[in-house]
Short mmCIF file of C-alpha atoms in Angstrom, two decimals:
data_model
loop_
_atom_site.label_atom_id
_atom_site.label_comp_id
_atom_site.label_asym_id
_atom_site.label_seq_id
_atom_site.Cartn_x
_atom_site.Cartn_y
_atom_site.Cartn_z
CA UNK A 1 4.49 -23.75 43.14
CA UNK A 2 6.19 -24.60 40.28
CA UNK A 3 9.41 -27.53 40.61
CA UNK A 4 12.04 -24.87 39.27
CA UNK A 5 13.80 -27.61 37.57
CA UNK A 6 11.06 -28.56 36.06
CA UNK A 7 10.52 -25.83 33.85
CA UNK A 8 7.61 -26.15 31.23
CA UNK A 9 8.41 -25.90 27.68
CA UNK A 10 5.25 -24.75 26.35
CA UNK A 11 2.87 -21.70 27.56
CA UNK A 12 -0.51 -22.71 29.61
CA UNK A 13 -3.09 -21.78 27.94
CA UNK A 14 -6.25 -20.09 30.77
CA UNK A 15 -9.85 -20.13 29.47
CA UNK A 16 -11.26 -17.67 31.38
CA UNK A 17 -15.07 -18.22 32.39
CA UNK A 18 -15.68 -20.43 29.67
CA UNK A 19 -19.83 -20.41 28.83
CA UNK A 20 -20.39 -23.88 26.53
CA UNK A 21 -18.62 -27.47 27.19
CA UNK A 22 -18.78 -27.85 23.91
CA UNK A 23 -16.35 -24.84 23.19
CA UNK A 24 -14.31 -25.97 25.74
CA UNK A 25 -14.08 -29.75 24.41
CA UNK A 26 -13.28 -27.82 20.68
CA UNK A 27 -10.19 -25.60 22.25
CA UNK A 28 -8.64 -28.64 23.58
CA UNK A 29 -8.58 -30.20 20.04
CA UNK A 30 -7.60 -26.51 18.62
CA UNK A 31 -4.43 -26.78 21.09
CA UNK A 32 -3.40 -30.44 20.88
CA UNK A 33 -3.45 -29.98 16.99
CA UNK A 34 -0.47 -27.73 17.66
CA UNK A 35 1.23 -29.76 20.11
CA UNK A 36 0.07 -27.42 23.23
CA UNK A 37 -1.97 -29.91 25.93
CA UNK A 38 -1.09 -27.38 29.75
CA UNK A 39 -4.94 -26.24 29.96
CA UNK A 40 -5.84 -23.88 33.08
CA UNK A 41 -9.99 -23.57 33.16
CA UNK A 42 -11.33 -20.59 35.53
CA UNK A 43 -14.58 -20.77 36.73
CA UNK A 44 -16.78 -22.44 33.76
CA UNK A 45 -19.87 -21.47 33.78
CA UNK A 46 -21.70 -24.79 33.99
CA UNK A 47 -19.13 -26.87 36.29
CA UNK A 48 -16.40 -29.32 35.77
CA UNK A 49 -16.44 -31.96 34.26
CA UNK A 50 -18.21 -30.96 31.92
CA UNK A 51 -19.49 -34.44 29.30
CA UNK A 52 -19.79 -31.83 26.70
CA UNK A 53 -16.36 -31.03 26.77
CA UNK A 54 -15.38 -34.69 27.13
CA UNK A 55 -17.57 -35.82 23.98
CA UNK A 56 -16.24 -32.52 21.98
CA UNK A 57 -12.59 -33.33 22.81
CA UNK A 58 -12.49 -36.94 21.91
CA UNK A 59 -8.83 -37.86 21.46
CA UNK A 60 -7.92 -34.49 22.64
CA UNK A 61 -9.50 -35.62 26.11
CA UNK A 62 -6.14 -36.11 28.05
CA UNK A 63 -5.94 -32.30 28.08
CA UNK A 64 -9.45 -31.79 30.21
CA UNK A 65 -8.42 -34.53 32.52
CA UNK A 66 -4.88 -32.81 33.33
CA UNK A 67 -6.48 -29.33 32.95
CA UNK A 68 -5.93 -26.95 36.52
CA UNK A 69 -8.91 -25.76 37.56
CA UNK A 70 -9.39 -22.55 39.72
CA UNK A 71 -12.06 -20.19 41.12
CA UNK A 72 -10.50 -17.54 39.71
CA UNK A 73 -8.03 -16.15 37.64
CA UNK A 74 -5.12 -14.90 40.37
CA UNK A 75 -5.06 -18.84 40.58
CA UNK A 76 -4.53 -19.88 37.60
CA UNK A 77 -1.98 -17.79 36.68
CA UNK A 78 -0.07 -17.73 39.96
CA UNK A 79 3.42 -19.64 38.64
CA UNK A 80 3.30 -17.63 35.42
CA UNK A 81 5.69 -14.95 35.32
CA UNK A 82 4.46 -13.53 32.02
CA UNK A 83 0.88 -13.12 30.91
CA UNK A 84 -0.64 -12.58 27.68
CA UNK A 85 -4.18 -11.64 27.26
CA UNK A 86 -6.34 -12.40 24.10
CA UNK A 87 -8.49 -10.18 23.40
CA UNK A 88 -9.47 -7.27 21.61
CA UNK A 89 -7.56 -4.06 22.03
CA UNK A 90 -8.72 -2.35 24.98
CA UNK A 91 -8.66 1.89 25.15
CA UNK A 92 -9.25 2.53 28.82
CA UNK A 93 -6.42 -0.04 29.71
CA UNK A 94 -2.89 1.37 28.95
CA UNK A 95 -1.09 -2.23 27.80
CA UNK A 96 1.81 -3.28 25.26
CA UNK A 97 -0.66 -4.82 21.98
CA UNK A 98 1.34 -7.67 20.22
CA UNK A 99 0.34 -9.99 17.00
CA UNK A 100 -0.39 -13.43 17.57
CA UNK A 101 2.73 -14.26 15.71
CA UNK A 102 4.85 -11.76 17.99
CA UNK A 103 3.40 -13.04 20.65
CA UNK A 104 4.77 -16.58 20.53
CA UNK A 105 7.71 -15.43 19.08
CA UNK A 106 8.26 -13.74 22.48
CA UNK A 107 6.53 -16.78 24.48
CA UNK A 108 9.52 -18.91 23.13
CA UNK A 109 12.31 -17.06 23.89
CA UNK A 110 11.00 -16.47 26.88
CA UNK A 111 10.03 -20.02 27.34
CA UNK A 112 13.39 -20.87 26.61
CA UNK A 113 15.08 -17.99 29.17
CA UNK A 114 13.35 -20.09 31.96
CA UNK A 115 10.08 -17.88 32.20
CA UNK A 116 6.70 -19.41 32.84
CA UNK A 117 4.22 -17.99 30.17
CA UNK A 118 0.49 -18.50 29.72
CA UNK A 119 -2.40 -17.35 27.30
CA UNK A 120 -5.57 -16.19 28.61
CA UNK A 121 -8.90 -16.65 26.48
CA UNK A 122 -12.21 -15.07 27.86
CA UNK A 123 -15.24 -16.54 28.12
CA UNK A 124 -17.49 -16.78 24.42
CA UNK A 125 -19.89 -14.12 24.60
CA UNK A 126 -18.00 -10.93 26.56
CA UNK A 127 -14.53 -11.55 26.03
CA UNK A 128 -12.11 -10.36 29.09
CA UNK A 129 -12.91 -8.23 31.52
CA UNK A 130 -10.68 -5.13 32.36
CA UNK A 131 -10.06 -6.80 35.98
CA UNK A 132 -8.99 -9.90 33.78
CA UNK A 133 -6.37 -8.16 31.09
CA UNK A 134 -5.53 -5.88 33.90
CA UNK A 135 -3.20 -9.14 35.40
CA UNK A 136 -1.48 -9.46 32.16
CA UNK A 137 1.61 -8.39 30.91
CA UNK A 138 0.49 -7.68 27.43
CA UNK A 139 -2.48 -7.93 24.90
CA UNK A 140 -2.15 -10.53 22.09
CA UNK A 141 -4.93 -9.01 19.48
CA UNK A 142 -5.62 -10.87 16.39
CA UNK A 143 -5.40 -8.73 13.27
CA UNK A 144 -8.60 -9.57 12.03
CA UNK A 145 -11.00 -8.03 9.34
CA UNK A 146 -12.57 -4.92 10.90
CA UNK A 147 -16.00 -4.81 9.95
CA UNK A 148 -16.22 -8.69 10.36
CA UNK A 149 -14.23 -9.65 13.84
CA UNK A 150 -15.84 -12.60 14.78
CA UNK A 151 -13.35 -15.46 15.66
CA UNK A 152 -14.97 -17.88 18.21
CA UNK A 153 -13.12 -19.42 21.50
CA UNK A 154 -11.26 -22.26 19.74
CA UNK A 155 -10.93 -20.58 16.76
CA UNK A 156 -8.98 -17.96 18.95
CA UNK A 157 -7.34 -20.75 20.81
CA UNK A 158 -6.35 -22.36 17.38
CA UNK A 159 -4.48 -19.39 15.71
CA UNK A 160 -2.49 -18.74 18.88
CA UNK A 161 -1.51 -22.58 19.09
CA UNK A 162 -0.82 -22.48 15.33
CA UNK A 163 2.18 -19.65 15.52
CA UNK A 164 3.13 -21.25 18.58
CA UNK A 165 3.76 -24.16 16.00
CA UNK A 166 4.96 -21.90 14.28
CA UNK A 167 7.57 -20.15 16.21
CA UNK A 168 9.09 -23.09 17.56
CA UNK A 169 8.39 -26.20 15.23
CA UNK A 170 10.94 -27.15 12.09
CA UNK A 171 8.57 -26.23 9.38
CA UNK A 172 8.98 -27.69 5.60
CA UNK A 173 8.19 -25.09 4.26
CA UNK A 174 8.67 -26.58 0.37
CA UNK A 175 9.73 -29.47 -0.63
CA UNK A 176 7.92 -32.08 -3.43
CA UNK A 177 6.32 -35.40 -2.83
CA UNK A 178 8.31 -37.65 -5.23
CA UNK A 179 5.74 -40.95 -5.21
CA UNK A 180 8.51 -43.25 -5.26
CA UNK A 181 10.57 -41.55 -8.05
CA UNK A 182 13.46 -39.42 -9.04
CA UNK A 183 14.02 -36.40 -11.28
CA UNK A 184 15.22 -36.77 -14.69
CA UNK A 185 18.20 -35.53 -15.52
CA UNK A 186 19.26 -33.43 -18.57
CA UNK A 187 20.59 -36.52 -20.65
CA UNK A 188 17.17 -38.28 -19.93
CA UNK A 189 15.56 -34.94 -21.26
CA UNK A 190 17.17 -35.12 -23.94
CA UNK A 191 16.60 -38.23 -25.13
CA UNK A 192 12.84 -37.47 -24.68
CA UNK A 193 13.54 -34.21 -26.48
CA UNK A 194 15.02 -36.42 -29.68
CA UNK A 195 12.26 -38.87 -29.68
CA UNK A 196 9.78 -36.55 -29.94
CA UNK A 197 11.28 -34.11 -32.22
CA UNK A 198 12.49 -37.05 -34.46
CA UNK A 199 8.74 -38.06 -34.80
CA UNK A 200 7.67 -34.77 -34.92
CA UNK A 201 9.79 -34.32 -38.29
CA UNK A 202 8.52 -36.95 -39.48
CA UNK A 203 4.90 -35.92 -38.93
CA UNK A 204 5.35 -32.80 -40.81
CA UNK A 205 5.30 -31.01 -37.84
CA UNK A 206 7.66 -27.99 -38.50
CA UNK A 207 6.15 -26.40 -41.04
CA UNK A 208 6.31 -24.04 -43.33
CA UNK A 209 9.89 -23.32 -43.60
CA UNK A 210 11.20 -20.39 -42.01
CA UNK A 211 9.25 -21.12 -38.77
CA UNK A 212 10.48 -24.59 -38.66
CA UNK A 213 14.08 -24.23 -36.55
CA UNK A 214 11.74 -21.74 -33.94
CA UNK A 215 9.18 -24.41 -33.54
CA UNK A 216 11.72 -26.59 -32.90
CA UNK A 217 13.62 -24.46 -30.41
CA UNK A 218 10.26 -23.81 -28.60
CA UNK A 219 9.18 -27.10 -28.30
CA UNK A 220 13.10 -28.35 -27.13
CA UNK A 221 12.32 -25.12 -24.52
CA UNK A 222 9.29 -26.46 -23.15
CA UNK A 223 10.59 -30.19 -22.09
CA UNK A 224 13.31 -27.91 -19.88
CA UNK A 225 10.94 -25.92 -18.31
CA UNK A 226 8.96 -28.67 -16.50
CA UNK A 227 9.34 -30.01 -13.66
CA UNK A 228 10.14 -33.82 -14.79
CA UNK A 229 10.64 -36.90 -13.56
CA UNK A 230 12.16 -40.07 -14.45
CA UNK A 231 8.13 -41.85 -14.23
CA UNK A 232 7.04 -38.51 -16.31
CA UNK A 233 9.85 -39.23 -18.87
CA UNK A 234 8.68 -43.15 -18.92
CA UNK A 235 5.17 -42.22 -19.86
CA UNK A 236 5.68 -39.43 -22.15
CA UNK A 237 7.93 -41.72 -24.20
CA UNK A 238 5.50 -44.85 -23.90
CA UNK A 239 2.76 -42.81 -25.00
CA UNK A 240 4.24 -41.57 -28.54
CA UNK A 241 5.67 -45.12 -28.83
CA UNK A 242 2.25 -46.15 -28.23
CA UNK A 243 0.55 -43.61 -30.74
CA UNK A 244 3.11 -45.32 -33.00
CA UNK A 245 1.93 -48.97 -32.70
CA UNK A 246 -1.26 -47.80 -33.54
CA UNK A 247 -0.34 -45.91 -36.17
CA UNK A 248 1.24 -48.64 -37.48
CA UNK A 249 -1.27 -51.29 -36.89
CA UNK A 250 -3.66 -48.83 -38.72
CA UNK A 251 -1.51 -48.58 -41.74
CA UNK A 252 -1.20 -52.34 -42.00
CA UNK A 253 -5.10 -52.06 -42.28
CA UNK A 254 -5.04 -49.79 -45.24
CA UNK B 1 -14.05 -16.58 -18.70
CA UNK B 2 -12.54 -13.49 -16.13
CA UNK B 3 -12.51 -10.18 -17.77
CA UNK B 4 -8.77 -10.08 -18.26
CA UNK B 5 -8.33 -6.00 -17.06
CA UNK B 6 -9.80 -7.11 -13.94
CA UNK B 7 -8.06 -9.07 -12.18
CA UNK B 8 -8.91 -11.04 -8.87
CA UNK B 9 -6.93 -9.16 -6.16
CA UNK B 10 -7.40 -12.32 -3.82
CA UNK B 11 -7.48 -16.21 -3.59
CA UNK B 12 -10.81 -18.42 -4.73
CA UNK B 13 -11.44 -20.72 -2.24
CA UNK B 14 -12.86 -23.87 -3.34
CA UNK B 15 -15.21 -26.32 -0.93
CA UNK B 16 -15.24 -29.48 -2.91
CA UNK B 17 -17.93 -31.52 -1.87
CA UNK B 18 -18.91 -30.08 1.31
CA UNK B 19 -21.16 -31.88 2.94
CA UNK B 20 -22.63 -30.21 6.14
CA UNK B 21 -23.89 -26.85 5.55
CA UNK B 22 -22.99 -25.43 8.89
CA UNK B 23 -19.55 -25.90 8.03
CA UNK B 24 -20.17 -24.10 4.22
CA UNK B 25 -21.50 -21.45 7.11
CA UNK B 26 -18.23 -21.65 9.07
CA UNK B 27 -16.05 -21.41 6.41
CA UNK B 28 -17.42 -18.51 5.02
CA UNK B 29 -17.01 -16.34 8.37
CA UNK B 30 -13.46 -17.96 8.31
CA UNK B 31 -12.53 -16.36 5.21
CA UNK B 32 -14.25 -13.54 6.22
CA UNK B 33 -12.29 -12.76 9.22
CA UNK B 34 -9.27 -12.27 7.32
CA UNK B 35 -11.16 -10.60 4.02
CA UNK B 36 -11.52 -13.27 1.67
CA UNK B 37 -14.80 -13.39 0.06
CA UNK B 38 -14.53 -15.43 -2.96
CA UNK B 39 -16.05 -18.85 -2.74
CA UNK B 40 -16.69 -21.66 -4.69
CA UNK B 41 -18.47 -24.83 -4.01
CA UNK B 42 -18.21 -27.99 -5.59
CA UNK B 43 -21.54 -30.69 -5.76
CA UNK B 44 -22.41 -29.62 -1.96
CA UNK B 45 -23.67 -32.82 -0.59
CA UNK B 46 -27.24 -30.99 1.14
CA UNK B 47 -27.74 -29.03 -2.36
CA UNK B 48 -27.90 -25.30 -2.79
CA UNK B 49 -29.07 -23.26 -1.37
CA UNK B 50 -28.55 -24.14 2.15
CA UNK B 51 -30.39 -22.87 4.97
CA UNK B 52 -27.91 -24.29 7.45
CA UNK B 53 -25.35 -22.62 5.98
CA UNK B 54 -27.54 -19.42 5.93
CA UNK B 55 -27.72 -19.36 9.64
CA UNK B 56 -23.81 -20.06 10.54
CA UNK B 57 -22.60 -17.96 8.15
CA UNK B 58 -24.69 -15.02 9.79
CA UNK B 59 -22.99 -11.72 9.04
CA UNK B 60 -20.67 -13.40 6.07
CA UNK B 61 -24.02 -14.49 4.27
CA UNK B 62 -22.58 -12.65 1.47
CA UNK B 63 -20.12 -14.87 0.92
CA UNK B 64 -22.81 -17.86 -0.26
CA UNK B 65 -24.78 -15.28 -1.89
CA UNK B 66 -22.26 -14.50 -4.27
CA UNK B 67 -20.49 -18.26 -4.35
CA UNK B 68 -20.22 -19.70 -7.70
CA UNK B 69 -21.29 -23.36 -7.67
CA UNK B 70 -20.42 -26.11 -9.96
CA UNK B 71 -21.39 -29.89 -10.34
CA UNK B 72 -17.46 -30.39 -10.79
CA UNK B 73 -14.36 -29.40 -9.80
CA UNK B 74 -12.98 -28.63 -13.43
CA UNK B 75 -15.97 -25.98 -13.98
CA UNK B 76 -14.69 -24.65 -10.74
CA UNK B 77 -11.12 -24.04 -11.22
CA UNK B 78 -11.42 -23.54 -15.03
CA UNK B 79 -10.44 -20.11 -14.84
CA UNK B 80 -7.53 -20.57 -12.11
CA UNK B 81 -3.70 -20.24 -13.75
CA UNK B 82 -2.58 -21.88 -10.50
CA UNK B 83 -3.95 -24.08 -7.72
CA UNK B 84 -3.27 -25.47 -4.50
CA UNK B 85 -4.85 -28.51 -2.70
CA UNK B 86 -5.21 -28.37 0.85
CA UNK B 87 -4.59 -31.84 2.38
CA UNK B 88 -2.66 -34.12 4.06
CA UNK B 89 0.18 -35.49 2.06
CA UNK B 90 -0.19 -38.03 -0.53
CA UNK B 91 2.40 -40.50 -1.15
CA UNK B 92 0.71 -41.62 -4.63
CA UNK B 93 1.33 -38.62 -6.62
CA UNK B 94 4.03 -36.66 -7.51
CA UNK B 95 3.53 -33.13 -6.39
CA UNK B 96 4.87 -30.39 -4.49
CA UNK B 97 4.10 -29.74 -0.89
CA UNK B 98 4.39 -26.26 0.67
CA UNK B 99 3.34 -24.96 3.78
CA UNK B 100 0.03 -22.62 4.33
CA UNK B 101 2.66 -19.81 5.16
CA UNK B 102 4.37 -20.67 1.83
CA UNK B 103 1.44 -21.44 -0.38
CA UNK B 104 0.09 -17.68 0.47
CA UNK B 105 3.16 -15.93 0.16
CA UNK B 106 3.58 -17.74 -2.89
CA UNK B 107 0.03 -16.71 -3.98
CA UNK B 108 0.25 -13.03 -2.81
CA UNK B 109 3.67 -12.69 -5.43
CA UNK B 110 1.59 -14.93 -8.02
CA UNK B 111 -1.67 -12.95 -8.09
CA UNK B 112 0.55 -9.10 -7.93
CA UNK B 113 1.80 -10.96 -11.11
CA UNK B 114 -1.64 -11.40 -12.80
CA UNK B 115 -2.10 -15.25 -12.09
CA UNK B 116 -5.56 -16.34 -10.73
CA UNK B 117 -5.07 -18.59 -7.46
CA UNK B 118 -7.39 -20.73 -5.88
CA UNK B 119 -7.25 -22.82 -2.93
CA UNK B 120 -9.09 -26.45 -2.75
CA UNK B 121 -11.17 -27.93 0.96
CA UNK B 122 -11.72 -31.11 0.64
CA UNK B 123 -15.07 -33.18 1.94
CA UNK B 124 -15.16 -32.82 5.50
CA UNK B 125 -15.03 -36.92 6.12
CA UNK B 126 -12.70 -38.22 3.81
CA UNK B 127 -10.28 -35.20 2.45
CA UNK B 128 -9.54 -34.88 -1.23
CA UNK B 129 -9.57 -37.87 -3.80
CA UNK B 130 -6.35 -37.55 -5.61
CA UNK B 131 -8.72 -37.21 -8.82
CA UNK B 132 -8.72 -34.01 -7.36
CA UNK B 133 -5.15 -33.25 -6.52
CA UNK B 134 -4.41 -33.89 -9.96
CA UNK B 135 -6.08 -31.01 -11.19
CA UNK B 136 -3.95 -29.10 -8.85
CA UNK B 137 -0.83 -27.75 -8.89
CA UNK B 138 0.37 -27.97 -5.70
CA UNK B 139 -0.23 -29.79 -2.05
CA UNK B 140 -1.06 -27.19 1.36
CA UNK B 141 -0.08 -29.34 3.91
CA UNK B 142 -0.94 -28.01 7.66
CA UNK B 143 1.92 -29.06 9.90
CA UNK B 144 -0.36 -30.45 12.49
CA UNK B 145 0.95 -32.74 15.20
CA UNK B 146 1.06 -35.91 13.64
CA UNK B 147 -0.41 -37.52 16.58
CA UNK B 148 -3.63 -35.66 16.32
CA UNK B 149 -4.00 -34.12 12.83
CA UNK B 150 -7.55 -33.31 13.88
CA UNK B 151 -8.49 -29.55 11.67
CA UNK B 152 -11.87 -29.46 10.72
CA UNK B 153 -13.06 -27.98 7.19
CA UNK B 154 -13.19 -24.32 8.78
CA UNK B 155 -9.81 -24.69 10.46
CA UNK B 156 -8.65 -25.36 7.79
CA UNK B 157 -9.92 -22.65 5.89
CA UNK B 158 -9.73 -19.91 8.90
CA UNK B 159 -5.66 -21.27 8.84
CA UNK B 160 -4.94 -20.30 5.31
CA UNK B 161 -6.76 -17.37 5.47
CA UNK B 162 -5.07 -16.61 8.20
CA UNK B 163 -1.69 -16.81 6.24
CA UNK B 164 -3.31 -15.06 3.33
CA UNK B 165 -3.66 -12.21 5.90
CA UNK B 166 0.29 -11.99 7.26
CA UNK B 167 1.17 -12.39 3.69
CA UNK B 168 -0.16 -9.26 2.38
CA UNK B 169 -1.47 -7.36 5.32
CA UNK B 170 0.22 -4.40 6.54
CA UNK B 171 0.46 -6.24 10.29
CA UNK B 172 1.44 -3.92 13.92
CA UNK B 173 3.40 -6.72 15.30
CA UNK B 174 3.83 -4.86 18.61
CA UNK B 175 2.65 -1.31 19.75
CA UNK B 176 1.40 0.08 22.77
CA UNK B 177 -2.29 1.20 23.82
CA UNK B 178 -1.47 4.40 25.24
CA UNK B 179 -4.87 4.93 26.61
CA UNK B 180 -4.72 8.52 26.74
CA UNK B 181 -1.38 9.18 28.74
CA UNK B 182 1.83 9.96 27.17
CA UNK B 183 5.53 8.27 28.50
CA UNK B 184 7.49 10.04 31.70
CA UNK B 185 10.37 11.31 30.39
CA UNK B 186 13.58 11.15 32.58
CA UNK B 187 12.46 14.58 34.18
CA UNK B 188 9.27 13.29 35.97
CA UNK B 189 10.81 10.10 36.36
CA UNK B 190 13.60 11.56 38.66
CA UNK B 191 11.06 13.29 40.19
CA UNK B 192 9.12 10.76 41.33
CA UNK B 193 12.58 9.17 42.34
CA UNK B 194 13.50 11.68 44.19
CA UNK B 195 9.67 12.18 46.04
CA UNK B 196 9.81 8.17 47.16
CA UNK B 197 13.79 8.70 48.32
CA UNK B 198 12.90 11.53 50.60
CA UNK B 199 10.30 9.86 52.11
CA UNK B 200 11.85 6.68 52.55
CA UNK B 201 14.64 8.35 53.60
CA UNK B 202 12.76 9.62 56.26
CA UNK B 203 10.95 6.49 57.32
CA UNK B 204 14.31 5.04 57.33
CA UNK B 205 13.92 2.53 55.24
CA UNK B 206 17.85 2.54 53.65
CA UNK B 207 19.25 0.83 56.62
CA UNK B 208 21.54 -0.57 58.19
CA UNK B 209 24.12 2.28 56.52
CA UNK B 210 26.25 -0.23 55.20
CA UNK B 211 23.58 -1.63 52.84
CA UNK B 212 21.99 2.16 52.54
CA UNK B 213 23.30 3.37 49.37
CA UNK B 214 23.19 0.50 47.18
CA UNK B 215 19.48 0.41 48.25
CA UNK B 216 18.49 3.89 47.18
CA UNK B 217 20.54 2.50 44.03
CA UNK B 218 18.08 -0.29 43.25
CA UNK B 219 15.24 2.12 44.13
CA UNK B 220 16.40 4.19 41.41
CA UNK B 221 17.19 1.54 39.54
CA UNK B 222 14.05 -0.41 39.56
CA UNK B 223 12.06 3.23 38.62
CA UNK B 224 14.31 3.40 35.68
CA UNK B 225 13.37 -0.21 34.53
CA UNK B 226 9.71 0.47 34.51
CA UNK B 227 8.07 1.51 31.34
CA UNK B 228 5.75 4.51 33.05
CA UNK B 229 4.14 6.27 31.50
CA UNK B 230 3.01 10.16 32.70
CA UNK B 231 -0.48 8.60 34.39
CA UNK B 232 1.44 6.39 36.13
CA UNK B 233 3.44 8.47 37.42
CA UNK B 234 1.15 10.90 38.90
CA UNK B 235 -0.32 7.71 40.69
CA UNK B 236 2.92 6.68 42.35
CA UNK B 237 3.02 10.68 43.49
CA UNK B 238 -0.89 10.61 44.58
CA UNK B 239 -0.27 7.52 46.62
CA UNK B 240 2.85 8.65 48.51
CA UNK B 241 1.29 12.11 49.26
CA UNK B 242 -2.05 9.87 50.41
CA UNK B 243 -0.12 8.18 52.98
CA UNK B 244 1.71 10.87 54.26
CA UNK B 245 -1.78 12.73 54.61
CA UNK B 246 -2.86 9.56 56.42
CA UNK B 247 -0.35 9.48 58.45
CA UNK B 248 -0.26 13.21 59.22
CA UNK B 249 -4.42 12.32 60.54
CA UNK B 250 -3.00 9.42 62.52
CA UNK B 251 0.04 11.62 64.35
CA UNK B 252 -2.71 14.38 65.22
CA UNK B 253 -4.93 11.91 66.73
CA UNK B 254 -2.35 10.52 69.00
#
């Protein structure tokens, strides 16, 4: 029984029957990814442990050593007071069908009212059983391609863990990688602006006439529209000064 | 060059130096899942074609049959108007950093508005070289636990294309599978309220009288909170009327 102080703050996550070590080793990387490490194993096929899974998990290995493991499923859900079975939408079984992402969006709240949730995952090669999704509350199907549905176990295991991320975790969602500088502002733009312009006119640049002040006005458009920085800025003026010396230097030669 | 009245309606993803051709295989049935099909590959380690990647990629073997491969990654993305880099963050360059859940909704707006997206996979080993991020436009970053940032190259891939999905799929976040019965409206559902009072009330079960009424109002109360549907209902009567037929054998035999 479950210390009810204690509460968990992350949903268990049952492999039902799992067939290969291997796959087993892969969905305890798949979860720890995500920050999920309660693992419940029912019943694997070829025993436990299992050095497949161990060599497969690597540094995900803490998970298989803390995993529960039961005979059956009634076991290793019996804390849990809400279920959620992946799987593909069943038709004989009458069952509430949720999205992976509603899913976890409903494990956390939940999670965070004090219930005790878990995710089951059947076993590679049959998926869940009726008797299995028959204990749980509701069916988690992944909305994938119909003529090509063929996630495997920790692939499964991965996109569940992932909006679990995702529902609970403070997501960047944008932001820019500045490399140790700043952005420019509009007086350093427009001191790049001048310097090129200025040696622009001088080039002969704007030319003929009547499309000069638009060329100019579209080139002074451009510098606003990216997305400078003070380093950009730096270079673009060091390479027309640059352009200059040689210019220069191949003058003198003439 | 693309035919410019037909337009991509979907992402190019890019492998860039794969070098295992199971996981070429793996990333195809990743994309595939979620109904991307257009790949590119970039100077595959193993050469082309692979049989490796023949076998894994089973039933999304179209995917390699129809990938375009390059020596570089220039000839790959050379008719891409925007493109994203999926890899861990790079403090050397300047760039901007979105999430997979931004990138694709990002790319979903971008390619409604005629732009050609692709999305770069680095080698599986060491990731992206940043002579490769600079020919993009912006960084994917997964937000992994940063303990264990452990994705593999078809994680990866099955993760954005995941995110390509919920960006522009029409998604049933939460339905129920009916399986063939309808829901009890509050008709049968006071009649089966009523068949389970009149029994109980003659087992006499709402005792002692001081606690009797506020126990046929949880009764009722609890039918009310159960979301039954019309099978289940005729159930709950079959099973009362089955006792009391049992029960009826068991008085006549006494």
């Amino acid at each position: 029984m479950s210390d009810p102080i204690e509460l968990p703050t992350t949903p268990a996550f049952v492999l039902v029957r799992p067939q290969m070590g291997e796959n087993i080793g892969a969905a305890a990387r798949a979860m720890w990814n995500f920050g999920l490490d309660r693992m419940r194993i029912v019943a694997p096929r070829d025993g436990w442990p299992n050095q497949n899974a161990v060599a497969m998990a690597s540094g995900a290995g803490r998970l298989l050593d803390e995993a529960r493991l039961t005979d059956d499923l009634a076991g290793a859900i019996n804390d849990c007071t809400f279920v959620y079975a992946t799987t593909a939408r069943s038709r004989d079984l009458t069952k509430p069908v949720v999205s992976p992402e509603e899913a976890m969006r409903q494990a956390a709240a939940k999670i965070a009212d004090g219930q005790r949730v878990a995710v089951l995952f059947g076993p590679e090669r049959a998926g869940l059983e009726n008797e299995d999704i028959a204990r749980a509350n509701a069916i988690i199907s992944v909305p994938v391609n119909p003529t090509f549905p063929s996630l495997n176990l920790a692939q499964c295991v991965l996109l569940v863990a992932y909006e679990w991320m995702r529902a609970t975790a403070e997501i960047t969602h944008e932001t820019v990688e500045m490399a140790g500088t700043v952005w420019a502002d509009a007086v350093e733009i427009e001191h790049l602006a001048n310097h090129y312009q200025d040696r622009m006119e001088e080039a002969g640049f704007f030319f003929p006439d009547h499309k000069a002040q638009s060329m100019r006005t579209n080139l002074r458009n451009m510098w606003s529209r990216m997305p400078l920085t003070r380093a950009d800025v730096q270079m673009l003026h060091g390479m027309l000064r640059q352009l200059m010396r040689w210019k220069t230097r191949d003058d003198e030669t003439r």
